[in-house]
Coordinates of C-alpha atoms in Angstrom, one line a residue:
Chain A
M27 CA -19.5 121.0 175.9
T28 CA -17.7 118.9 172.6
A29 CA -14.0 116.3 173.6
S30 CA -12.4 119.5 171.9
Q31 CA -13.7 122.2 173.9
A32 CA -13.2 121.1 176.6
V33 CA -9.1 119.5 175.3
R34 CA -9.5 123.4 175.1
Q35 CA -10.3 124.4 178.7
V36 CA -8.2 122.0 180.1
F37 CA -5.3 123.6 178.0
G38 CA -5.8 126.8 178.6
F39 CA -6.1 126.0 182.7
F40 CA -2.7 123.8 183.1
G41 CA -1.4 125.9 180.8
F42 CA -1.6 128.9 182.8
L43 CA -0.8 127.1 185.9
G44 CA 2.0 126.0 184.5
R45 CA 3.5 128.7 184.1
R46 CA 3.3 129.8 188.1
T47 CA 4.6 126.3 189.8
G48 CA 8.6 126.0 190.8
K49 CA 8.8 124.0 188.9
A50 CA 8.5 126.1 185.2
R51 CA 11.0 127.8 186.8
V52 CA 14.1 125.4 188.0
F53 CA 13.5 124.3 184.4
A54 CA 14.1 127.8 182.8
L55 CA 17.1 128.0 184.5
L56 CA 18.8 124.9 183.6
G57 CA 17.7 126.4 180.6
L58 CA 20.1 129.0 180.6
M59 CA 23.1 126.0 181.0
P60 CA 23.7 126.4 177.6
V61 CA 22.8 129.7 176.9
V62 CA 25.2 130.8 179.2
L63 CA 28.2 127.9 177.1
A64 CA 26.8 129.5 174.3
V65 CA 28.8 132.7 175.9
V66 CA 31.0 131.4 177.0
V67 CA 32.6 129.8 174.0
R68 CA 32.4 132.8 172.2
I69 CA 34.4 134.8 174.2
V70 CA 37.5 132.7 174.2
F71 CA 36.8 131.1 171.0
H72 CA 36.0 135.3 169.3
S73 CA 37.5 135.7 166.8
R74 CA 37.7 131.5 165.6
T75 CA 35.1 130.3 163.4
G76 CA 34.3 127.7 161.1
P77 CA 34.2 123.8 162.3
L78 CA 34.3 125.6 166.4
A79 CA 31.0 126.6 166.5
S80 CA 29.4 123.5 164.7
V81 CA 31.1 121.8 167.0
F82 CA 30.2 123.3 170.1
T83 CA 26.6 123.9 168.2
E84 CA 26.9 119.8 168.1
I85 CA 27.7 119.1 171.2
L86 CA 24.4 121.5 172.6
M87 CA 22.2 119.6 170.6
V88 CA 23.4 116.4 173.0
F89 CA 22.7 118.5 175.8
F90 CA 19.0 119.5 174.7
L91 CA 18.7 116.1 172.5
Q92 CA 19.2 113.8 174.5
F93 CA 19.0 115.4 178.4
Y94 CA 17.2 118.1 178.5
I95 CA 14.2 117.2 176.7
V96 CA 14.3 114.0 178.5
I97 CA 14.4 115.2 181.3
L98 CA 11.5 118.2 180.5
A99 CA 9.6 114.7 179.5
L100 CA 9.4 112.5 182.4
F101 CA 8.6 115.6 185.1
Y102 CA 5.8 117.5 183.0
G103 CA 5.2 113.8 181.2
T104 CA 5.0 111.7 184.9
S105 CA 3.4 114.6 186.0
V106 CA 0.4 114.9 184.0
T107 CA -2.2 113.0 186.4
A108 CA 0.5 111.5 188.8
E109 CA 0.8 115.3 190.5
E110 CA -3.3 115.7 191.0
V111 CA -3.1 112.2 192.8
E112 CA -0.1 112.9 195.6
N113 CA -1.9 116.1 195.2
R114 CA -5.1 115.4 195.4
T115 CA -6.7 117.3 193.5
L116 CA -7.5 114.9 191.4
S117 CA -11.4 115.5 192.6
Y118 CA -11.6 119.1 191.7
L119 CA -11.0 118.1 187.8
I120 CA -13.0 114.3 188.5
T121 CA -16.0 116.1 189.3
R122 CA -16.6 118.6 186.7
P123 CA -18.8 117.6 183.8
I124 CA -16.0 116.8 181.6
P125 CA -15.0 113.2 179.9
K126 CA -12.3 112.3 181.2
P127 CA -9.6 111.4 178.5
A128 CA -9.8 115.5 178.3
V129 CA -8.5 115.9 181.2
V130 CA -5.6 113.7 180.3
L131 CA -4.9 115.9 176.8
G132 CA -5.6 118.8 177.7
K133 CA -2.7 118.7 180.4
F134 CA -0.2 117.0 178.0
A135 CA -0.6 120.1 175.2
A136 CA -0.4 122.1 178.2
Y137 CA 2.2 121.2 180.0
A138 CA 3.8 119.6 175.6
A139 CA 3.3 123.3 175.0
L140 CA 5.4 124.9 177.9
M141 CA 8.1 122.2 176.9
F142 CA 8.2 123.6 173.9
V143 CA 8.2 127.1 174.9
L144 CA 11.0 125.8 177.2
V145 CA 13.4 124.9 174.7
A146 CA 12.5 127.2 172.2
V147 CA 14.0 129.8 173.8
S148 CA 16.8 128.7 175.4
L149 CA 17.9 126.2 172.1
G150 CA 17.2 129.7 170.3
L151 CA 19.0 132.5 172.2
S152 CA 22.0 129.4 172.1
Y153 CA 21.9 128.3 168.4
F154 CA 22.4 132.6 167.2
I155 CA 24.6 133.5 169.9
M156 CA 27.0 130.1 169.3
N157 CA 26.9 131.2 165.3
A158 CA 26.4 135.0 165.9
A159 CA 29.1 135.1 162.7
H160 CA 27.7 133.4 160.3
L161 CA 23.6 135.2 161.4
A162 CA 23.8 135.9 157.2
D163 CA 23.5 132.7 156.3
P164 CA 19.5 131.3 155.6
A165 CA 21.0 127.8 155.7
L166 CA 21.2 128.6 159.5
Y167 CA 17.2 128.9 160.4
L168 CA 16.1 126.1 158.3
T169 CA 19.2 123.8 160.0
F170 CA 18.0 126.3 163.1
L171 CA 14.3 125.4 162.8
R172 CA 14.8 121.8 162.0
Y173 CA 16.6 121.7 164.9
L174 CA 13.6 122.6 166.4
G175 CA 11.8 120.2 165.0
V176 CA 14.0 117.2 165.5
L177 CA 13.1 118.7 169.7
G178 CA 9.7 119.3 169.2
L179 CA 8.4 115.6 168.9
G180 CA 11.0 114.3 170.5
I181 CA 8.8 116.1 173.4
L182 CA 6.1 114.5 171.8
A183 CA 7.4 110.8 171.6
Y184 CA 8.7 111.2 175.6
G185 CA 5.8 112.9 176.4
A186 CA 3.0 110.6 176.2
F187 CA 5.7 107.8 177.3
F188 CA 5.8 109.3 181.1
T189 CA 2.4 110.2 180.7
F190 CA 1.5 107.3 180.1
L191 CA 3.9 106.2 183.6
G192 CA 2.5 108.7 185.0
T193 CA -1.1 106.9 184.3
V194 CA 0.1 103.3 185.0
L195 CA 2.8 103.4 187.8
K196 CA 2.5 104.8 191.1
R197 CA 6.6 105.3 190.9
A198 CA 6.4 106.4 187.5
I199 CA 10.0 108.8 188.2
I200 CA 12.0 105.7 188.2
V201 CA 10.5 103.4 186.4
G202 CA 11.1 106.9 183.6
L203 CA 14.4 107.6 185.1
V204 CA 15.9 104.2 183.7
F205 CA 14.3 104.4 180.9
G206 CA 15.2 107.3 179.7
F207 CA 19.1 107.8 181.1
G208 CA 19.7 104.4 180.7
W209 CA 17.9 101.9 178.0
E210 CA 17.3 104.9 175.4
N211 CA 21.2 105.9 175.9
V212 CA 22.9 102.2 175.7
I213 CA 20.0 100.9 172.7
Q214 CA 20.8 103.7 170.1
Y215 CA 24.0 102.5 170.4
F216 CA 23.1 98.5 169.0
P217 CA 23.4 97.3 165.4
G218 CA 20.8 96.6 163.6
S219 CA 18.0 96.7 164.4
T220 CA 18.5 97.3 168.5
Q221 CA 18.2 100.6 168.2
R222 CA 14.6 100.7 166.2
F223 CA 13.4 100.0 170.2
S224 CA 14.3 103.4 171.8
I225 CA 12.6 106.7 170.5
V226 CA 16.0 109.4 170.8
H227 CA 17.3 106.4 168.0
Y228 CA 13.8 108.2 165.4
L229 CA 15.4 111.7 166.6
K230 CA 19.2 111.4 166.2
S231 CA 17.3 110.1 161.9
L232 CA 15.7 113.2 161.3
L233 CA 18.9 115.2 162.2
P234 CA 20.9 117.2 159.5
Y235 CA 24.3 113.5 158.9
A236 CA 26.2 117.5 158.2
P237 CA 24.6 120.4 157.9
E238 CA 24.8 121.7 154.7
G239 CA 27.5 124.2 153.8
R240 CA 29.5 123.4 157.8
S241 CA 30.6 120.8 159.7
A242 CA 31.2 117.3 158.3
G243 CA 32.5 114.9 160.3
K244 CA 33.9 115.1 163.8
G245 CA 31.1 117.8 165.1
V246 CA 28.4 115.4 163.6
A247 CA 29.4 112.2 164.9
L248 CA 29.2 112.7 168.8
L249 CA 25.0 112.7 167.8
L250 CA 24.7 110.1 165.0
F251 CA 27.6 108.0 166.2
R252 CA 26.4 104.3 164.8
L253 CA 23.0 105.2 163.9
E254 CA 21.4 103.9 161.1
P255 CA 19.2 105.6 160.9
T256 CA 15.8 104.9 159.3
S257 CA 14.3 107.4 156.6
P258 CA 12.8 110.7 157.0
L259 CA 9.3 110.2 156.7
L260 CA 9.6 106.8 158.7
S261 CA 10.7 108.1 161.7
I262 CA 8.0 110.9 161.7
L263 CA 5.4 108.1 161.3
A264 CA 6.6 106.6 164.2
L265 CA 7.4 109.1 166.8
A266 CA 3.2 109.8 165.9
A267 CA 3.5 106.6 166.7
I268 CA 4.7 106.5 169.4
T269 CA 3.1 109.8 171.2
A270 CA -0.4 108.6 170.2
A271 CA -0.1 105.2 171.3
F272 CA 0.3 106.4 174.9
L273 CA -1.4 108.6 175.7
A274 CA -4.9 106.6 174.0
L275 CA -3.3 104.4 176.7
A276 CA -3.2 107.0 179.2
C277 CA -6.6 108.4 178.3
W278 CA -8.1 104.5 178.0
L279 CA -6.3 104.0 181.2
F280 CA -6.8 106.9 183.4
R281 CA -11.0 106.3 182.7
I282 CA -11.3 103.2 183.4
K283 CA -8.5 103.8 186.7
E284 CA -9.7 104.5 190.1
Y285 CA -6.9 107.0 192.8
L286 CA -6.5 106.0 195.7
Y287 CA -5.3 108.7 197.5
E288 CA -2.4 107.2 200.7
E289 CA -3.1 108.5 204.0
Chain B
M18 CA -40.1 114.3 197.5
S19 CA -38.5 112.3 195.2
V20 CA -35.7 110.2 195.4
V21 CA -32.5 112.3 195.1
I22 CA -29.4 109.4 194.8
A23 CA -29.4 106.7 195.5
A24 CA -27.2 103.0 196.6
A25 CA -28.2 99.3 195.9
N26 CA -26.2 97.0 198.4
L27 CA -23.2 99.8 197.9
S28 CA -19.5 97.8 198.8
K29 CA -16.1 99.0 197.9
W30 CA -13.5 97.1 199.2
Y31 CA -10.2 98.2 198.7
G32 CA -7.8 95.5 199.0
N33 CA -8.4 93.4 201.2
V34 CA -9.7 95.7 203.3
L35 CA -13.9 96.8 203.0
G36 CA -14.7 100.0 202.7
L37 CA -18.1 99.9 202.5
N38 CA -20.5 97.3 204.0
D39 CA -23.5 96.9 201.5
V40 CA -25.5 99.6 202.0
T41 CA -29.1 100.3 200.5
L42 CA -30.2 103.8 201.1
E43 CA -32.4 106.7 199.3
L44 CA -31.6 110.9 199.5
E45 CA -34.2 112.7 199.0
E46 CA -33.8 116.6 198.6
G47 CA -33.0 119.2 202.1
I48 CA -30.1 118.2 204.4
T49 CA -28.9 114.9 204.8
G50 CA -26.3 114.2 207.6
L51 CA -23.5 111.6 207.3
L52 CA -22.2 110.8 210.9
G53 CA -19.5 108.6 211.5
P54 CA -16.3 108.3 213.6
N55 CA -13.6 108.8 211.1
G56 CA -12.6 106.2 209.0
A57 CA -16.5 105.0 209.1
G58 CA -17.0 104.9 205.3
K59 CA -17.7 108.5 204.6
S60 CA -15.5 109.4 202.4
T61 CA -16.3 106.3 200.2
F62 CA -19.4 106.6 199.9
M63 CA -18.7 110.4 198.4
K64 CA -16.8 109.4 196.9
L65 CA -18.7 106.8 195.0
I66 CA -21.6 109.3 194.8
T67 CA -20.0 111.7 193.2
G68 CA -18.6 109.2 191.1
Q69 CA -14.1 108.8 192.0
M70 CA -14.7 105.8 193.2
K71 CA -16.2 102.6 191.1
P72 CA -18.4 100.1 192.9
A73 CA -16.6 96.5 193.6
I74 CA -20.9 94.8 193.8
G75 CA -23.6 98.0 194.0
T76 CA -25.0 100.3 192.3
V77 CA -25.7 103.7 192.7
T78 CA -27.1 106.7 190.6
V79 CA -28.1 111.1 191.0
R80 CA -31.2 111.3 190.0
G81 CA -32.0 108.1 188.3
R82 CA -28.8 107.9 185.8
R83 CA -25.0 105.6 186.9
V84 CA -22.6 108.0 188.1
W85 CA -19.1 105.8 187.3
N86 CA -18.3 107.9 183.4
N87 CA -21.1 109.8 183.2
P88 CA -19.3 113.4 183.2
E89 CA -22.4 115.3 182.5
I90 CA -24.2 114.7 186.2
F91 CA -21.3 117.1 187.8
Q92 CA -23.5 119.5 185.5
G93 CA -25.5 120.0 188.4
L94 CA -23.8 118.4 190.9
G95 CA -21.2 119.6 193.6
F96 CA -18.1 118.6 195.0
C97 CA -16.2 119.8 198.0
P98 CA -13.9 117.6 199.2
E99 CA -12.7 116.5 202.3
H100 CA -9.0 116.9 202.4
D101 CA -7.4 120.7 202.4
V102 CA -5.3 121.1 198.8
F103 CA -5.1 123.0 196.6
Y104 CA -3.2 124.6 193.5
E105 CA -1.8 126.4 195.6
D106 CA 0.2 128.8 193.1
V107 CA -3.1 130.7 192.3
T108 CA -5.5 133.1 193.8
G109 CA -9.3 132.8 194.8
W110 CA -10.5 134.3 192.1
E111 CA -8.1 132.5 189.2
F112 CA -9.6 129.1 190.8
L113 CA -13.0 129.4 191.3
T114 CA -13.1 130.8 187.3
G115 CA -10.4 128.8 185.8
L116 CA -12.7 125.5 187.3
L117 CA -15.6 127.2 185.9
R118 CA -14.5 126.6 182.3
F119 CA -15.1 123.2 182.8
Y120 CA -18.6 124.0 182.8
G121 CA -19.1 125.8 179.3
Y122 CA -20.0 128.4 179.5
A123 CA -19.2 132.0 177.9
K124 CA -15.5 133.8 179.9
S125 CA -18.2 136.9 181.2
E126 CA -20.7 133.5 182.6
I127 CA -17.3 133.1 184.5
A128 CA -16.9 136.1 186.7
E129 CA -20.0 136.4 185.8
R130 CA -20.5 133.6 187.9
A131 CA -16.7 133.1 190.3
A132 CA -18.3 137.0 191.8
R133 CA -21.6 135.6 193.0
A134 CA -19.6 132.1 194.9
L135 CA -17.2 135.2 196.0
A136 CA -20.3 137.3 196.7
V137 CA -21.9 134.1 198.9
V138 CA -18.5 132.7 200.9
D139 CA -17.1 136.9 201.7
L140 CA -14.2 136.6 199.6
T141 CA -14.3 139.0 197.4
E142 CA -11.8 140.5 198.8
D143 CA -9.4 138.2 199.2
K144 CA -9.5 136.8 195.3
D145 CA -6.6 138.5 194.7
R146 CA -4.2 136.7 197.6
L147 CA -2.5 133.8 196.4
I148 CA -4.6 130.3 197.9
R149 CA -1.1 129.9 199.4
G150 CA -1.9 132.9 201.4
Y151 CA -5.1 131.6 203.6
S152 CA -6.5 130.9 206.2
R153 CA -8.3 127.4 206.9
G154 CA -11.4 129.0 207.3
M155 CA -10.9 131.4 204.2
R156 CA -9.7 127.9 202.7
Q157 CA -13.1 126.2 202.8
R158 CA -15.1 128.7 202.5
I159 CA -13.1 128.7 198.6
K160 CA -13.7 125.3 198.6
F161 CA -17.6 125.3 199.5
A162 CA -17.5 128.1 196.5
Q163 CA -16.0 125.7 194.3
A164 CA -18.7 123.4 194.3
I165 CA -21.1 126.0 194.2
A166 CA -19.7 128.4 191.4
H167 CA -22.0 126.6 188.6
D168 CA -25.3 126.4 190.3
P169 CA -25.8 123.2 191.3
D170 CA -29.3 121.4 193.3
I171 CA -27.5 118.9 194.5
L172 CA -24.7 119.4 196.9
I173 CA -21.7 116.6 198.2
L174 CA -20.0 118.1 201.5
D175 CA -16.9 115.6 203.0
E176 CA -16.4 117.1 206.5
P177 CA -17.8 121.3 205.7
L178 CA -16.8 122.0 209.0
S179 CA -14.0 120.6 209.7
G180 CA -11.3 122.6 211.2
L181 CA -13.2 126.4 211.5
D182 CA -13.7 128.7 214.1
P183 CA -16.7 128.4 215.9
L184 CA -17.7 132.3 213.5
G185 CA -16.3 130.2 210.0
K186 CA -18.5 127.4 211.2
R187 CA -21.6 129.2 211.9
K188 CA -21.5 131.1 208.3
L189 CA -20.9 127.7 206.6
I190 CA -23.6 126.4 207.9
R191 CA -25.8 129.6 207.5
L192 CA -24.9 129.0 203.4
I193 CA -25.7 125.7 203.4
K194 CA -29.0 126.2 204.7
E195 CA -29.7 129.0 202.9
F196 CA -28.8 126.4 200.0
K197 CA -31.1 124.5 201.0
N198 CA -34.0 126.7 201.4
Q199 CA -33.2 127.0 198.3
G200 CA -34.9 123.2 196.7
R201 CA -31.8 122.0 196.9
T202 CA -30.7 118.2 198.1
V203 CA -27.4 118.4 199.7
L204 CA -24.8 115.4 201.8
V205 CA -23.0 116.3 204.0
S206 CA -20.1 114.5 207.1
S207 CA -19.2 115.0 209.9
H208 CA -17.6 113.0 213.3
V209 CA -19.1 115.3 214.6
L210 CA -23.5 115.0 216.2
P211 CA -23.4 119.1 217.5
E212 CA -22.3 119.3 214.5
I213 CA -25.3 117.7 212.1
E214 CA -27.5 118.9 214.0
A215 CA -27.5 122.1 213.9
L216 CA -27.5 121.8 209.9
T217 CA -30.6 118.4 209.6
T218 CA -32.9 117.0 211.7
R219 CA -32.7 114.2 208.6
I220 CA -29.2 111.2 209.6
V221 CA -27.6 108.3 208.3
L222 CA -25.2 107.5 210.9
I223 CA -22.6 104.8 209.3
H224 CA -20.0 102.8 211.4
Q225 CA -16.7 100.1 209.7
G226 CA -19.1 100.6 206.1
K227 CA -22.2 99.4 207.3
I228 CA -25.4 101.9 207.9
L229 CA -26.0 101.7 211.5
A230 CA -29.3 104.2 211.5
Q231 CA -31.3 106.6 209.2
G232 CA -34.0 108.5 211.2
D233 CA -34.4 112.6 212.5
I234 CA -32.4 114.0 215.3
P235 CA -34.9 112.8 218.0
F236 CA -34.5 108.9 217.1
I237 CA -30.3 109.2 216.5
R238 CA -30.7 110.9 220.1
E239 CA -33.0 107.8 222.0
L240 CA -30.2 104.8 220.7
I241 CA -27.9 107.9 222.3
E242 CA -29.9 107.5 225.4
A243 CA -30.7 103.8 225.0
H244 CA -26.2 103.7 225.3
P245 CA -25.5 102.1 228.1
H246 CA -22.6 105.7 229.9
Q247 CA -19.8 104.4 232.8
I248 CA -19.4 107.9 235.1
S249 CA -16.0 108.4 236.7
V250 CA -16.7 109.8 240.6
R251 CA -13.2 110.4 241.5
S252 CA -13.1 111.4 245.5
S253 CA -12.4 111.6 248.8
D254 CA -14.2 108.4 249.8
P255 CA -15.5 105.9 247.0
R256 CA -17.5 103.8 249.2
A257 CA -18.6 105.9 251.3
L258 CA -20.5 106.9 247.9
A259 CA -20.9 103.8 246.1
A260 CA -22.9 102.4 249.4
R261 CA -25.1 105.4 249.0
F262 CA -25.9 104.0 245.4
V263 CA -26.3 100.5 245.6
G264 CA -30.0 99.9 246.0
D265 CA -30.8 102.5 243.1
R266 CA -32.1 100.7 240.8
S267 CA -30.7 103.6 237.6
I268 CA -27.4 102.2 237.8
Q269 CA -26.3 98.8 236.7
K270 CA -22.5 97.8 237.1
M271 CA -20.3 99.9 239.8
T272 CA -16.6 99.5 239.5
F273 CA -13.6 100.6 241.8
G274 CA -10.7 102.6 239.3
P275 CA -6.8 100.7 240.1
D276 CA -6.1 104.2 242.2
G277 CA -9.0 103.5 244.6
Q278 CA -9.7 106.7 244.5
T279 CA -12.3 106.4 241.6
L280 CA -15.7 105.1 241.4
V281 CA -16.9 103.5 237.9
V282 CA -21.0 104.1 237.1
E283 CA -22.9 102.2 234.0
T284 CA -26.1 103.1 233.8
H285 CA -28.6 103.6 231.6
K286 CA -30.5 107.3 233.0
R287 CA -27.2 109.2 233.2
D288 CA -29.4 112.8 233.9
E289 CA -31.3 110.7 236.7
F290 CA -28.1 109.3 238.3
F291 CA -26.8 113.1 238.0
G292 CA -29.5 114.7 239.7
R293 CA -29.2 112.4 242.6
L294 CA -25.8 112.6 242.9
T295 CA -25.0 116.0 244.3
G296 CA -27.7 114.7 246.9
V297 CA -25.6 112.1 248.0
V298 CA -22.3 114.0 247.4
L299 CA -23.6 116.7 250.4
E300 CA -25.2 114.8 252.4
A301 CA -22.7 112.1 253.1
G302 CA -20.4 115.9 253.3
L303 CA -18.2 114.5 250.9
E304 CA -15.2 115.5 248.6
V305 CA -15.8 115.4 244.7
E306 CA -12.0 116.0 242.9
E307 CA -12.9 115.0 239.4
I308 CA -16.6 114.2 237.8
S309 CA -16.3 112.3 234.1
S310 CA -18.0 110.7 231.2
P311 CA -14.5 109.0 229.6
D312 CA -17.6 107.1 227.1
D313 CA -19.9 110.4 225.9
N314 CA -18.8 110.9 222.6
L315 CA -20.3 109.5 219.5
Q316 CA -18.0 106.6 218.8
S317 CA -18.7 105.0 222.1
V318 CA -22.9 105.7 220.7
F319 CA -21.1 103.8 217.7
E320 CA -19.2 100.7 219.3
Y321 CA -22.7 100.4 221.9
L322 CA -25.1 100.6 218.1
V323 CA -22.3 97.8 216.2
G324 CA -22.3 95.4 219.5
K325 CA -26.3 95.5 219.6

């Protein structure tokens, strides 16, 4: 079996397993929060249109960009290798005729796909409910795809980083929480080049400054406050490099490291 | 017979703790029993020969090929881990078919192999139940099934009989023997001598990370017989009983227990002592409340061998 076939098989196995877990159900419920918010906003402010929908869309994006994808990536990313050690199921995987990096890559891909589906469903429902008055506007769909793309890149970059943390550390969740909700939340507001040491900086750099034909000013400021954006191309390259580098490190570590079960 | 698994000067540390100490061993086809008390190094040895750990010193090979980071060897090697752990939210069928994916088989072959393995372990009827709901015996059997489903010619079983009821043990012993009868190699670990005896006559004794002895069952039995046994006899008049045994050559040492009612005898010839004890008790008209052998276990044999 080639390495890419091995990755595909691991992807298939964990794609199936991932859907069955309680964790997926909990995160799916969490993903309902913005949907409920969108429904409430539509009911309360049903007669008002214009900037209001954009403001709430920005609020939704703050939730997705700075909370939902971070928490998803933290729990799924760190569990790529750590849960196999904690649950002592690692023996079932590393005594198979597949290279160890295929386990990391296949499981990462499976969890990334699962996270993307959770995010896409939650964002799709909440976004279109919130902007129900503009469903005929093609720009709405383009903006949605842009948001979804940014969140997808965020899932990959955060997921890869947390996969690396889970491979190298025993208590990766704690370090991951500090990184995801401490470092990322602070560093992005630093002026100059310091903000470029956060993943969220590149994600925000890919967001539209002013969603076409709608909000300008207040709504946008929620996400782009103090941002000195990097160009879209460089942002995509930076996110791709972060993803590739941390995945490569995770694969290398997983290959050379011994994992001992705690008695 | 050819050497299937070879370990040369194999050592492994867990930090400052020595898990395996300079083990040199060659295993051939057939069943070999790895016998040792808990914490003896059995699982460490098995993890080293299945590539789950890297040797600190020494080498380990399977059919002449290195093990660490060599996934190819697993095409012909099945491993049954000691711990009772699974992906709990899947059915027995999903568990087996999921793991069989990693061998590069076509879908139809995966289904065929999974069905065959389930039939071997008598779990066909329960294949669609979640593993979470399986009994301990069923869990042990599905664990065995995942080790044999790809039809390996080497099988490494870490404490496979642990926690099984007598019927379950008998079934699994039959399966392991059938596997061996097909000309394959099995290494099975246990801390219970009768379990290993039921499987094979070829035994490796391991204790504190060292191979103490290896040989067939009679050889191991001899070692056990040579071990001085303690026998404790609680009676109405232990001193009278002791007086009758003073001249007995089968006895090495006699002491009285702290309760004053127990005579503790140390002997190399346990059977001879028991033979005489009955007669003495009857002759003297003594009342015997309890006879026990506090060190009649494998641990004490190992301690004796280590001291030797």
